mmCIF file with all atom_site columns, C-alpha atoms in Angstrom:
data_model
loop_
_atom_site.group_PDB
_atom_site.id
_atom_site.type_symbol
_atom_site.label_atom_id
_atom_site.label_alt_id
_atom_site.label_comp_id
_atom_site.label_asym_id
_atom_site.label_entity_id
_atom_site.label_seq_id
_atom_site.pdbx_PDB_ins_code
_atom_site.Cartn_x
_atom_site.Cartn_y
_atom_site.Cartn_z
_atom_site.occupancy
_atom_site.B_iso_or_equiv
_atom_site.pdbx_formal_charge
_atom_site.auth_seq_id
_atom_site.auth_comp_id
_atom_site.auth_asym_id
_atom_site.auth_atom_id
_atom_site.pdbx_PDB_model_num
ATOM 1   C CA . ALA A 1 1   ? 15.536  -9.407  17.837  1.00 0.00 ? 1   ALA A CA 1
ATOM 2   C CA . PHE A 1 2   ? 15.073  -5.988  19.427  1.00 0.00 ? 2   PHE A CA 1
ATOM 3   C CA . ARG A 1 3   ? 18.162  -4.701  17.628  1.00 0.00 ? 3   ARG A CA 1
ATOM 4   C CA . LEU A 1 4   ? 16.478  -5.523  14.336  1.00 0.00 ? 4   LEU A CA 1
ATOM 5   C CA . LEU A 1 5   ? 13.680  -3.119  15.281  1.00 0.00 ? 5   LEU A CA 1
ATOM 6   C CA . ARG A 1 6   ? 16.225  -0.296  14.952  1.00 0.00 ? 6   ARG A CA 1
ATOM 7   C CA . ILE A 1 7   ? 15.769  -0.572  11.198  1.00 0.00 ? 7   ILE A CA 1
ATOM 8   C CA . PHE A 1 8   ? 12.534  1.381   11.666  1.00 0.00 ? 8   PHE A CA 1
ATOM 9   C CA . LYS A 1 9   ? 14.666  4.398   12.579  1.00 0.00 ? 9   LYS A CA 1
ATOM 10  C CA . LEU A 1 10  ? 15.531  4.569   8.883   1.00 0.00 ? 10  LEU A CA 1
ATOM 11  C CA . THR A 1 11  ? 12.040  5.892   8.228   1.00 0.00 ? 11  THR A CA 1
ATOM 12  C CA . ARG A 1 12  ? 13.226  9.271   9.508   1.00 0.00 ? 12  ARG A CA 1
ATOM 13  C CA . TYR A 1 13  ? 15.586  9.560   6.555   1.00 0.00 ? 13  TYR A CA 1
ATOM 14  C CA . SER A 1 14  ? 13.615  7.872   3.779   1.00 0.00 ? 14  SER A CA 1
ATOM 15  C CA . LYS A 1 15  ? 10.588  9.612   2.286   1.00 0.00 ? 15  LYS A CA 1
ATOM 16  C CA . ALA A 1 16  ? 9.529   6.344   0.634   1.00 0.00 ? 16  ALA A CA 1
ATOM 17  C CA . LEU A 1 17  ? 9.471   4.517   3.979   1.00 0.00 ? 17  LEU A CA 1
ATOM 18  C CA . GLN A 1 18  ? 7.562   7.416   5.544   1.00 0.00 ? 18  GLN A CA 1
ATOM 19  C CA . LEU A 1 19  ? 5.028   7.147   2.730   1.00 0.00 ? 19  LEU A CA 1
ATOM 20  C CA . LEU A 1 20  ? 4.775   3.387   3.246   1.00 0.00 ? 20  LEU A CA 1
ATOM 21  C CA . LEU A 1 21  ? 4.185   3.800   6.982   1.00 0.00 ? 21  LEU A CA 1
ATOM 22  C CA . ALA A 1 22  ? 1.584   6.513   6.327   1.00 0.00 ? 22  ALA A CA 1
ATOM 23  C CA . VAL A 1 23  ? -0.254  4.193   3.925   1.00 0.00 ? 23  VAL A CA 1
ATOM 24  C CA . PHE A 1 24  ? -0.184  1.321   6.429   1.00 0.00 ? 24  PHE A CA 1
ATOM 25  C CA . LYS A 1 25  ? -1.433  3.621   9.172   1.00 0.00 ? 25  LYS A CA 1
ATOM 26  C CA . GLU A 1 26  ? -4.198  5.035   6.983   1.00 0.00 ? 26  GLU A CA 1
ATOM 27  C CA . GLU A 1 27  ? -5.297  1.673   5.584   1.00 0.00 ? 27  GLU A CA 1
ATOM 28  C CA . ARG A 1 28  ? -4.908  -0.353  8.787   1.00 0.00 ? 28  ARG A CA 1
ATOM 29  C CA . LYS A 1 29  ? -8.646  -0.963  9.160   1.00 0.00 ? 29  LYS A CA 1
ATOM 30  C CA . SER A 1 30  ? -9.020  -2.124  5.565   1.00 0.00 ? 30  SER A CA 1
ATOM 31  C CA . LEU A 1 31  ? -5.946  -4.336  5.841   1.00 0.00 ? 31  LEU A CA 1
ATOM 32  C CA . THR A 1 32  ? -7.195  -5.767  9.139   1.00 0.00 ? 32  THR A CA 1
ATOM 33  C CA . ALA A 1 33  ? -10.529 -6.580  7.495   1.00 0.00 ? 33  ALA A CA 1
ATOM 34  C CA . ALA A 1 34  ? -8.779  -8.211  4.518   1.00 0.00 ? 34  ALA A CA 1
ATOM 35  C CA . PHE A 1 35  ? -6.555  -10.337 6.761   1.00 0.00 ? 35  PHE A CA 1
ATOM 36  C CA . SER A 1 36  ? -9.545  -11.251 8.938   1.00 0.00 ? 36  SER A CA 1
ATOM 37  C CA . ILE A 1 37  ? -11.341 -12.514 5.848   1.00 0.00 ? 37  ILE A CA 1
ATOM 38  C CA . LEU A 1 38  ? -8.193  -14.398 4.852   1.00 0.00 ? 38  LEU A CA 1
ATOM 39  C CA . PHE A 1 39  ? -8.090  -16.013 8.300   1.00 0.00 ? 39  PHE A CA 1
ATOM 40  C CA . VAL A 1 40  ? -11.754 -17.096 8.049   1.00 0.00 ? 40  VAL A CA 1
ATOM 41  C CA . VAL A 1 41  ? -11.117 -18.533 4.574   1.00 0.00 ? 41  VAL A CA 1
ATOM 42  C CA . LEU A 1 42  ? -8.037  -20.317 5.974   1.00 0.00 ? 42  LEU A CA 1
ATOM 43  C CA . ILE A 1 43  ? -10.174 -21.960 8.685   1.00 0.00 ? 43  ILE A CA 1
ATOM 44  C CA . LEU A 1 44  ? -12.897 -22.908 6.172   1.00 0.00 ? 44  LEU A CA 1
ATOM 45  C CA . ALA A 1 45  ? -10.345 -24.305 3.714   1.00 0.00 ? 45  ALA A CA 1
ATOM 46  C CA . SER A 1 46  ? -8.648  -26.310 6.479   1.00 0.00 ? 46  SER A CA 1
ATOM 47  C CA . CYS A 1 47  ? -11.959 -27.747 7.675   1.00 0.00 ? 47  CYS A CA 1
ATOM 48  C CA . GLY A 1 48  ? -13.088 -28.517 4.129   1.00 0.00 ? 48  GLY A CA 1
ATOM 49  C CA . ILE A 1 49  ? -9.926  -30.320 3.064   1.00 0.00 ? 49  ILE A CA 1
ATOM 50  C CA . TYR A 1 50  ? -9.857  -32.166 6.391   1.00 0.00 ? 50  TYR A CA 1
ATOM 51  C CA . LEU A 1 51  ? -13.375 -33.498 5.804   1.00 0.00 ? 51  LEU A CA 1
ATOM 52  C CA . LEU A 1 52  ? -12.584 -34.479 2.199   1.00 0.00 ? 52  LEU A CA 1
ATOM 53  C CA . GLU A 1 53  ? -9.103  -35.975 2.631   1.00 0.00 ? 53  GLU A CA 1
ATOM 54  C CA . ASN A 1 54  ? -8.803  -37.167 6.247   1.00 0.00 ? 54  ASN A CA 1
ATOM 55  C CA . SER A 1 55  ? -10.019 -40.719 5.610   1.00 0.00 ? 55  SER A CA 1
ATOM 56  C CA . ILE A 1 56  ? -7.714  -41.190 2.580   1.00 0.00 ? 56  ILE A CA 1
ATOM 57  C CA . GLN A 1 57  ? -4.589  -39.417 3.897   1.00 0.00 ? 57  GLN A CA 1
ATOM 58  C CA . PRO A 1 58  ? -4.706  -39.513 7.707   1.00 0.00 ? 58  PRO A CA 1
ATOM 59  C CA . LYS A 1 59  ? -0.995  -38.707 8.069   1.00 0.00 ? 59  LYS A CA 1
ATOM 60  C CA . LYS A 1 60  ? -1.159  -35.532 5.968   1.00 0.00 ? 60  LYS A CA 1
ATOM 61  C CA . PHE A 1 61  ? -4.668  -34.359 6.907   1.00 0.00 ? 61  PHE A CA 1
ATOM 62  C CA . GLY A 1 62  ? -5.046  -36.032 10.318  1.00 0.00 ? 62  GLY A CA 1
ATOM 63  C CA . THR A 1 63  ? -6.235  -32.912 12.120  1.00 0.00 ? 63  THR A CA 1
ATOM 64  C CA . ILE A 1 64  ? -7.534  -29.522 11.111  1.00 0.00 ? 64  ILE A CA 1
ATOM 65  C CA . PRO A 1 65  ? -4.283  -27.842 12.243  1.00 0.00 ? 65  PRO A CA 1
ATOM 66  C CA . ASP A 1 66  ? -2.394  -30.327 10.004  1.00 0.00 ? 66  ASP A CA 1
ATOM 67  C CA . ALA A 1 67  ? -4.678  -29.318 7.139   1.00 0.00 ? 67  ALA A CA 1
ATOM 68  C CA . MET A 1 68  ? -3.870  -25.666 7.791   1.00 0.00 ? 68  MET A CA 1
ATOM 69  C CA . TRP A 1 69  ? -0.416  -26.180 6.286   1.00 0.00 ? 69  TRP A CA 1
ATOM 70  C CA . TRP A 1 70  ? -2.007  -27.160 2.977   1.00 0.00 ? 70  TRP A CA 1
ATOM 71  C CA . ALA A 1 71  ? -4.563  -24.337 3.249   1.00 0.00 ? 71  ALA A CA 1
ATOM 72  C CA . MET A 1 72  ? -1.897  -21.705 3.973   1.00 0.00 ? 72  MET A CA 1
ATOM 73  C CA . ALA A 1 73  ? 0.307   -22.881 1.117   1.00 0.00 ? 73  ALA A CA 1
ATOM 74  C CA . THR A 1 74  ? -2.681  -22.910 -1.230  1.00 0.00 ? 74  THR A CA 1
ATOM 75  C CA . LEU A 1 75  ? -4.180  -19.586 -0.090  1.00 0.00 ? 75  LEU A CA 1
ATOM 76  C CA . THR A 1 76  ? -0.894  -17.761 -0.379  1.00 0.00 ? 76  THR A CA 1
ATOM 77  C CA . THR A 1 77  ? -0.492  -19.242 -3.882  1.00 0.00 ? 77  THR A CA 1
ATOM 78  C CA . VAL A 1 78  ? 2.840   -20.771 -2.862  1.00 0.00 ? 78  VAL A CA 1
ATOM 79  C CA . GLY A 1 79  ? 1.603   -24.343 -3.286  1.00 0.00 ? 79  GLY A CA 1
ATOM 80  C CA . TYR A 1 80  ? 4.657   -26.269 -2.039  1.00 0.00 ? 80  TYR A CA 1
ATOM 81  C CA . GLY A 1 81  ? 3.288   -29.575 -3.310  1.00 0.00 ? 81  GLY A CA 1
ATOM 82  C CA . ASP A 1 82  ? 4.385   -31.622 -0.307  1.00 0.00 ? 82  ASP A CA 1
ATOM 83  C CA . VAL A 1 83  ? 0.730   -32.111 0.707   1.00 0.00 ? 83  VAL A CA 1
ATOM 84  C CA . THR A 1 84  ? -1.809  -32.487 -2.076  1.00 0.00 ? 84  THR A CA 1
ATOM 85  C CA . PRO A 1 85  ? -5.367  -33.784 -2.230  1.00 0.00 ? 85  PRO A CA 1
ATOM 86  C CA . VAL A 1 86  ? -5.844  -37.120 -4.006  1.00 0.00 ? 86  VAL A CA 1
ATOM 87  C CA . THR A 1 87  ? -9.630  -37.562 -4.032  1.00 0.00 ? 87  THR A CA 1
ATOM 88  C CA . VAL A 1 88  ? -11.782 -36.023 -6.755  1.00 0.00 ? 88  VAL A CA 1
ATOM 89  C CA . GLY A 1 89  ? -13.636 -33.946 -4.166  1.00 0.00 ? 89  GLY A CA 1
ATOM 90  C CA . GLY A 1 90  ? -10.346 -32.828 -2.617  1.00 0.00 ? 90  GLY A CA 1
ATOM 91  C CA . LYS A 1 91  ? -8.924  -31.832 -5.999  1.00 0.00 ? 91  LYS A CA 1
ATOM 92  C CA . LEU A 1 92  ? -12.057 -29.861 -6.907  1.00 0.00 ? 92  LEU A CA 1
ATOM 93  C CA . PHE A 1 93  ? -12.037 -28.185 -3.505  1.00 0.00 ? 93  PHE A CA 1
ATOM 94  C CA . GLY A 1 94  ? -8.308  -27.441 -3.908  1.00 0.00 ? 94  GLY A CA 1
ATOM 95  C CA . GLY A 1 95  ? -8.975  -25.858 -7.310  1.00 0.00 ? 95  GLY A CA 1
ATOM 96  C CA . LEU A 1 96  ? -11.715 -23.711 -5.820  1.00 0.00 ? 96  LEU A CA 1
ATOM 97  C CA . ILE A 1 97  ? -9.458  -22.615 -2.968  1.00 0.00 ? 97  ILE A CA 1
ATOM 98  C CA . THR A 1 98  ? -6.689  -21.800 -5.464  1.00 0.00 ? 98  THR A CA 1
ATOM 99  C CA . ILE A 1 99  ? -9.058  -19.534 -7.409  1.00 0.00 ? 99  ILE A CA 1
ATOM 100 C CA . VAL A 1 100 ? -10.262 -17.870 -4.198  1.00 0.00 ? 100 VAL A CA 1
ATOM 101 C CA . SER A 1 101 ? -6.640  -17.392 -3.127  1.00 0.00 ? 101 SER A CA 1
ATOM 102 C CA . MET A 1 102 ? -5.861  -15.260 -6.178  1.00 0.00 ? 102 MET A CA 1
ATOM 103 C CA . GLY A 1 103 ? -8.464  -12.760 -5.029  1.00 0.00 ? 103 GLY A CA 1
ATOM 104 C CA . MET A 1 104 ? -7.281  -12.975 -1.447  1.00 0.00 ? 104 MET A CA 1
ATOM 105 C CA . VAL A 1 105 ? -3.708  -12.121 -2.423  1.00 0.00 ? 105 VAL A CA 1
ATOM 106 C CA . ALA A 1 106 ? -4.895  -9.309  -4.698  1.00 0.00 ? 106 ALA A CA 1
ATOM 107 C CA . LEU A 1 107 ? -7.068  -7.725  -2.000  1.00 0.00 ? 107 LEU A CA 1
ATOM 108 C CA . PRO A 1 108 ? -4.281  -6.354  0.256   1.00 0.00 ? 108 PRO A CA 1
ATOM 109 C CA . ALA A 1 109 ? -2.239  -5.403  -2.816  1.00 0.00 ? 109 ALA A CA 1
ATOM 110 C CA . GLY A 1 110 ? -5.169  -3.383  -4.155  1.00 0.00 ? 110 GLY A CA 1
ATOM 111 C CA . ILE A 1 111 ? -5.718  -1.726  -0.773  1.00 0.00 ? 111 ILE A CA 1
ATOM 112 C CA . LEU A 1 112 ? -2.058  -0.714  -0.576  1.00 0.00 ? 112 LEU A CA 1
ATOM 113 C CA . ALA A 1 113 ? -1.962  0.501   -4.188  1.00 0.00 ? 113 ALA A CA 1
ATOM 114 C CA . SER A 1 114 ? -5.031  2.690   -3.735  1.00 0.00 ? 114 SER A CA 1
ATOM 115 C CA . GLY A 1 115 ? -3.591  3.935   -0.434  1.00 0.00 ? 115 GLY A CA 1
ATOM 116 C CA . PHE A 1 116 ? -0.369  4.980   -2.171  1.00 0.00 ? 116 PHE A CA 1
ATOM 117 C CA . ILE A 1 117 ? -2.332  6.778   -4.882  1.00 0.00 ? 117 ILE A CA 1
ATOM 118 C CA . ASP A 1 118 ? -4.499  8.584   -2.320  1.00 0.00 ? 118 ASP A CA 1
ATOM 119 C CA . GLN A 1 119 ? -1.508  9.564   -0.212  1.00 0.00 ? 119 GLN A CA 1
ATOM 120 C CA . MET A 1 120 ? 0.430   10.932  -3.198  1.00 0.00 ? 120 MET A CA 1
ATOM 121 C CA . GLU A 1 121 ? -2.611  12.841  -4.470  1.00 0.00 ? 121 GLU A CA 1
ATOM 122 C CA . ARG A 1 122 ? -3.075  14.452  -1.054  1.00 0.00 ? 122 ARG A CA 1
ATOM 123 C CA . ARG A 1 123 ? 0.585   15.463  -1.042  1.00 0.00 ? 123 ARG A CA 1
ATOM 124 C CA . ARG A 1 124 ? 0.252   16.960  -4.528  1.00 0.00 ? 124 ARG A CA 1
ATOM 125 C CA . GLN A 1 125 ? -2.840  18.860  -3.408  1.00 0.00 ? 125 GLN A CA 1
ATOM 126 C CA . ARG A 1 126 ? -0.977  20.311  -0.415  1.00 0.00 ? 126 ARG A CA 1
ATOM 127 C CA . PHE A 1 127 ? 1.802   21.415  -2.748  1.00 0.00 ? 127 PHE A CA 1
ATOM 128 C CA . LYS A 1 128 ? -0.730  22.927  -5.191  1.00 0.00 ? 128 LYS A CA 1
ATOM 129 C CA . ILE A 1 129 ? -2.457  24.837  -2.392  1.00 0.00 ? 129 ILE A CA 1
ATOM 130 C CA . MET A 1 130 ? 0.885   26.296  -1.315  1.00 0.00 ? 130 MET A CA 1
ATOM 131 C CA . LEU A 1 131 ? 1.602   27.147  -4.943  1.00 0.00 ? 131 LEU A CA 1
ATOM 132 C CA . GLU A 1 132 ? -1.675  29.032  -5.212  1.00 0.00 ? 132 GLU A CA 1
ATOM 133 C CA . GLN A 1 133 ? -0.848  30.985  -2.071  1.00 0.00 ? 133 GLN A CA 1
ATOM 134 C CA . VAL A 1 134 ? 2.658   31.763  -3.302  1.00 0.00 ? 134 VAL A CA 1
ATOM 135 C CA . LEU A 1 135 ? 1.466   32.781  -6.775  1.00 0.00 ? 135 LEU A CA 1
ATOM 136 C CA . HIS A 1 136 ? -1.261  35.143  -5.568  1.00 0.00 ? 136 HIS A CA 1
ATOM 137 C CA . ASP A 1 137 ? 0.865   38.053  -6.845  1.00 0.00 ? 137 ASP A CA 1
ATOM 138 C CA . GLY A 1 138 ? 1.774   36.292  -10.118 1.00 0.00 ? 138 GLY A CA 1
ATOM 139 C CA . HIS A 1 139 ? 5.418   35.413  -9.402  1.00 0.00 ? 139 HIS A CA 1
ATOM 140 C CA . ILE A 1 140 ? 7.604   33.478  -6.980  1.00 0.00 ? 140 ILE A CA 1
ATOM 141 C CA . ASP A 1 141 ? 10.323  35.344  -5.090  1.00 0.00 ? 141 ASP A CA 1
ATOM 142 C CA . GLU A 1 142 ? 13.403  33.749  -3.520  1.00 0.00 ? 142 GLU A CA 1
ATOM 143 C CA . ARG A 1 143 ? 11.845  33.267  -0.066  1.00 0.00 ? 143 ARG A CA 1
ATOM 144 C CA . GLU A 1 144 ? 8.758   31.650  -1.583  1.00 0.00 ? 144 GLU A CA 1
ATOM 145 C CA . GLU A 1 145 ? 10.981  29.429  -3.709  1.00 0.00 ? 145 GLU A CA 1
ATOM 146 C CA . GLN A 1 146 ? 12.801  28.225  -0.578  1.00 0.00 ? 146 GLN A CA 1
ATOM 147 C CA . LEU A 1 147 ? 9.451   27.628  1.120   1.00 0.00 ? 147 LEU A CA 1
ATOM 148 C CA . LEU A 1 148 ? 8.255   25.558  -1.836  1.00 0.00 ? 148 LEU A CA 1
ATOM 149 C CA . GLU A 1 149 ? 11.496  23.581  -1.858  1.00 0.00 ? 149 GLU A CA 1
ATOM 150 C CA . LEU A 1 150 ? 11.142  22.767  1.852   1.00 0.00 ? 150 LEU A CA 1
ATOM 151 C CA . LEU A 1 151 ? 7.548   21.668  1.338   1.00 0.00 ? 151 LEU A CA 1
ATOM 152 C CA . ARG A 1 152 ? 8.489   19.620  -1.733  1.00 0.00 ? 152 ARG A CA 1
ATOM 153 C CA . HIS A 1 153 ? 11.173  17.839  0.256   1.00 0.00 ? 153 HIS A CA 1
ATOM 154 C CA . LYS A 1 154 ? 8.890   17.313  3.257   1.00 0.00 ? 154 LYS A CA 1
ATOM 155 C CA . LEU A 1 155 ? 6.104   15.853  1.090   1.00 0.00 ? 155 LEU A CA 1
ATOM 156 C CA . GLY A 1 156 ? 8.476   13.600  -0.856  1.00 0.00 ? 156 GLY A CA 1
ATOM 157 C CA . ILE A 1 157 ? 7.606   15.083  -4.247  1.00 0.00 ? 157 ILE A CA 1
ATOM 158 C CA . ASP A 1 158 ? 10.418  14.696  -6.759  1.00 0.00 ? 158 ASP A CA 1
ATOM 159 C CA . VAL A 1 159 ? 12.006  17.714  -8.440  1.00 0.00 ? 159 VAL A CA 1
ATOM 160 C CA . GLU A 1 160 ? 10.601  17.023  -11.918 1.00 0.00 ? 160 GLU A CA 1
ATOM 161 C CA . GLU A 1 161 ? 7.042   16.710  -10.650 1.00 0.00 ? 161 GLU A CA 1
ATOM 162 C CA . ALA A 1 162 ? 7.379   19.884  -8.568  1.00 0.00 ? 162 ALA A CA 1
ATOM 163 C CA . GLU A 1 163 ? 8.719   21.778  -11.596 1.00 0.00 ? 163 GLU A CA 1
ATOM 164 C CA . LEU A 1 164 ? 5.800   20.527  -13.671 1.00 0.00 ? 164 LEU A CA 1
ATOM 165 C CA . LEU A 1 165 ? 3.284   21.571  -11.011 1.00 0.00 ? 165 LEU A CA 1
ATOM 166 C CA . ILE A 1 166 ? 4.923   25.000  -10.745 1.00 0.00 ? 166 ILE A CA 1
ATOM 167 C CA . ALA A 1 167 ? 4.903   25.457  -14.519 1.00 0.00 ? 167 ALA A CA 1
ATOM 168 C CA . LEU A 1 168 ? 1.225   24.484  -14.723 1.00 0.00 ? 168 LEU A CA 1
ATOM 169 C CA . ALA A 1 169 ? 0.343   26.785  -11.842 1.00 0.00 ? 169 ALA A CA 1
ATOM 170 C CA . LYS A 1 170 ? 2.220   29.709  -13.436 1.00 0.00 ? 170 LYS A CA 1
ATOM 171 C CA . LYS A 1 171 ? 0.476   29.040  -16.741 1.00 0.00 ? 171 LYS A CA 1
ATOM 172 C CA . ASN A 1 172 ? -2.918  29.052  -15.007 1.00 0.00 ? 172 ASN A CA 1
ATOM 173 C CA . VAL A 1 173 ? -2.107  32.238  -13.097 1.00 0.00 ? 173 VAL A CA 1
ATOM 174 C CA . HIS A 1 174 ? -1.069  34.058  -16.284 1.00 0.00 ? 174 HIS A CA 1
ATOM 175 C CA . LYS A 1 175 ? -4.148  32.770  -18.089 1.00 0.00 ? 175 LYS A CA 1
ATOM 176 C CA . ASP A 1 176 ? -6.371  34.018  -15.247 1.00 0.00 ? 176 ASP A CA 1
ATOM 177 C CA . ILE A 1 177 ? -4.641  37.425  -15.209 1.00 0.00 ? 177 ILE A CA 1
ATOM 178 C CA . ARG A 1 178 ? -4.920  37.780  -18.994 1.00 0.00 ? 178 ARG A CA 1
ATOM 179 C CA . PHE A 1 179 ? -8.660  37.157  -19.089 1.00 0.00 ? 179 PHE A CA 1
ATOM 180 C CA . CYS A 1 180 ? -9.651  39.188  -16.037 1.00 0.00 ? 180 CYS A CA 1
ATOM 181 C CA . PRO A 1 181 ? -11.757 42.268  -17.010 1.00 0.00 ? 181 PRO A CA 1
#
């Protein structure tokens, strides 16, 4: 098991994995809150289905921990189907939990997506700031080009995006120079 942890060494070589780890680190509090809410909903769903189905299906919903299997499968939208409610109240409750589960699955996905967007925007801003510093004289010399390339690689910005940012920055610099009195 500990040998499998060596896979995390790959993050040194992969900019995408570094970005993923940075997003997890940055969004850890939001993700913890989302999973805490999911855990509370899991407990409530287990208790609810236990109360509704225990008397009808004592083998499948005999205890609240037994009911957690159904709640986990329903909340994660997997829905194995090996344990299903049979009473009208249980089916209605199951439908409600299924609807709630769609939001619960979307919550961490939304947190991670916004984290990726924020992280990439911050990286672009760092690159743009360096571009502004490099273009203070209106052109990029060879040393500055190497500096930009190192920063681009370090930030995980692809070549096409960096070229676009450089072209836009050059265009803005020339526009500013042209209209200066």
